[in-house]
């Protein structure tokens, strides 16, 4: 019964080199996750800035609420790689 999966033996100890390699891999994974989250945060800020510009134009919002609603939807749902294509000079903003 010594070699089965239910053995209560502790796992073999890792060498210092193995621990360092595991920690390096974990650090690389955390850095990659952080970069991804930072890009998502930047994307959210861009979207929020666009929406803020849309709703601050009160006159246009009152005059054409449907257009303003469509512009907000465009800012929310445009693909991230297309965010650069939307700008203040475009008709929706």
Tab-separated table of C-alpha atoms in Angstrom:
chain	number	residue	atom	x	y	z
A	1	UNK	CA	0.000	0.000	0.000
A	2	UNK	CA	3.072	2.188	0.076
A	3	UNK	CA	2.983	3.445	-3.563
A	4	UNK	CA	-0.724	4.228	-4.003
A	5	UNK	CA	-2.253	7.697	-4.427
A	6	UNK	CA	-3.582	7.724	-0.857
A	7	UNK	CA	-0.212	7.411	0.805
A	8	UNK	CA	0.363	9.864	3.625
A	9	UNK	CA	4.039	10.251	2.766
A	10	UNK	CA	5.030	13.882	2.209
A	11	UNK	CA	6.094	14.811	-1.311
A	12	UNK	CA	9.824	14.647	-1.966
A	13	UNK	CA	11.679	17.826	-1.033
A	14	UNK	CA	12.649	20.098	-3.876
A	15	UNK	CA	16.226	21.174	-4.325
A	16	UNK	CA	17.058	24.844	-4.108
A	17	UNK	CA	17.509	24.927	-7.881
A	18	UNK	CA	14.079	23.332	-8.410
A	19	UNK	CA	12.503	25.823	-6.032
A	20	UNK	CA	14.165	28.704	-7.895
A	21	UNK	CA	12.916	27.405	-11.249
A	22	UNK	CA	9.389	26.988	-9.897
A	23	UNK	CA	9.461	30.511	-8.454
A	24	UNK	CA	10.805	31.949	-11.731
A	25	UNK	CA	7.984	30.268	-13.628
A	26	UNK	CA	5.443	31.553	-11.111
A	27	UNK	CA	6.892	35.077	-11.353
A	28	UNK	CA	6.726	35.000	-15.152
A	29	UNK	CA	3.113	33.867	-14.952
A	30	UNK	CA	2.239	36.652	-12.501
A	31	UNK	CA	3.983	39.253	-14.674
A	32	UNK	CA	2.057	38.078	-17.718
A	33	UNK	CA	-1.223	38.235	-15.777
A	34	UNK	CA	-0.353	41.747	-14.544
A	35	UNK	CA	0.387	42.947	-18.089
A	36	UNK	CA	-2.934	41.513	-19.255
A	37	UNK	CA	-4.835	43.197	-16.424
A	38	UNK	CA	-3.074	46.509	-17.079
A	39	UNK	CA	-4.101	46.408	-20.718
A	40	UNK	CA	-7.688	45.598	-19.709
A	41	UNK	CA	-7.645	48.540	-17.274
A	42	UNK	CA	-6.333	50.861	-19.982
A	43	UNK	CA	-9.053	49.626	-22.334
A	44	UNK	CA	-11.726	50.277	-19.691
A	45	UNK	CA	-10.375	53.792	-19.102
A	46	UNK	CA	-10.515	54.549	-22.831
A	47	UNK	CA	-14.106	53.302	-23.029
A	48	UNK	CA	-15.109	55.309	-19.963
A	49	UNK	CA	-13.449	58.440	-21.378
A	50	UNK	CA	-15.371	58.046	-24.625
A	51	UNK	CA	-18.659	57.614	-22.798
A	52	UNK	CA	-17.865	60.621	-20.628
A	53	UNK	CA	-17.358	62.799	-23.725
A	54	UNK	CA	-20.632	61.565	-25.192
A	55	UNK	CA	-22.765	62.310	-22.133
A	56	UNK	CA	-21.090	65.673	-21.468
A	57	UNK	CA	-22.405	66.928	-24.790
A	58	UNK	CA	-25.831	67.598	-23.277
A	59	UNK	CA	-27.138	69.540	-26.262
A	60	UNK	CA	-26.366	66.757	-28.715
A	61	UNK	CA	-27.774	64.177	-26.296
A	62	UNK	CA	-31.057	66.083	-26.030
A	63	UNK	CA	-31.224	66.715	-29.760
A	64	UNK	CA	-30.417	63.129	-30.803
A	65	UNK	CA	-30.792	60.697	-27.901
A	66	UNK	CA	-30.801	57.687	-30.232
A	67	UNK	CA	-27.470	58.702	-31.718
A	68	UNK	CA	-26.012	59.253	-28.268
A	69	UNK	CA	-27.289	55.866	-27.136
A	70	UNK	CA	-25.729	54.240	-30.217
A	71	UNK	CA	-22.447	56.019	-29.527
A	72	UNK	CA	-22.389	54.736	-25.944
A	73	UNK	CA	-23.130	51.219	-27.192
A	74	UNK	CA	-20.332	51.540	-29.753
A	75	UNK	CA	-17.908	52.623	-27.021
A	76	UNK	CA	-18.948	49.702	-24.839
A	77	UNK	CA	-18.964	46.935	-27.397
A	78	UNK	CA	-16.374	47.816	-30.039
A	79	UNK	CA	-13.582	45.267	-30.293
A	80	UNK	CA	-10.515	46.312	-28.270
A	81	UNK	CA	-8.314	46.469	-31.365
A	82	UNK	CA	-10.768	48.936	-32.956
A	83	UNK	CA	-10.810	51.379	-30.022
A	84	UNK	CA	-8.146	53.486	-31.722
A	85	UNK	CA	-10.467	53.896	-34.719
A	86	UNK	CA	-13.079	55.693	-32.618
A	87	UNK	CA	-12.237	59.235	-31.769
A	88	UNK	CA	-13.688	62.599	-30.907
A	89	UNK	CA	-13.708	63.576	-34.566
A	90	UNK	CA	-16.022	60.721	-35.569
A	91	UNK	CA	-19.745	61.484	-35.934
A	92	UNK	CA	-20.757	59.138	-33.107
A	93	UNK	CA	-18.826	61.207	-30.621
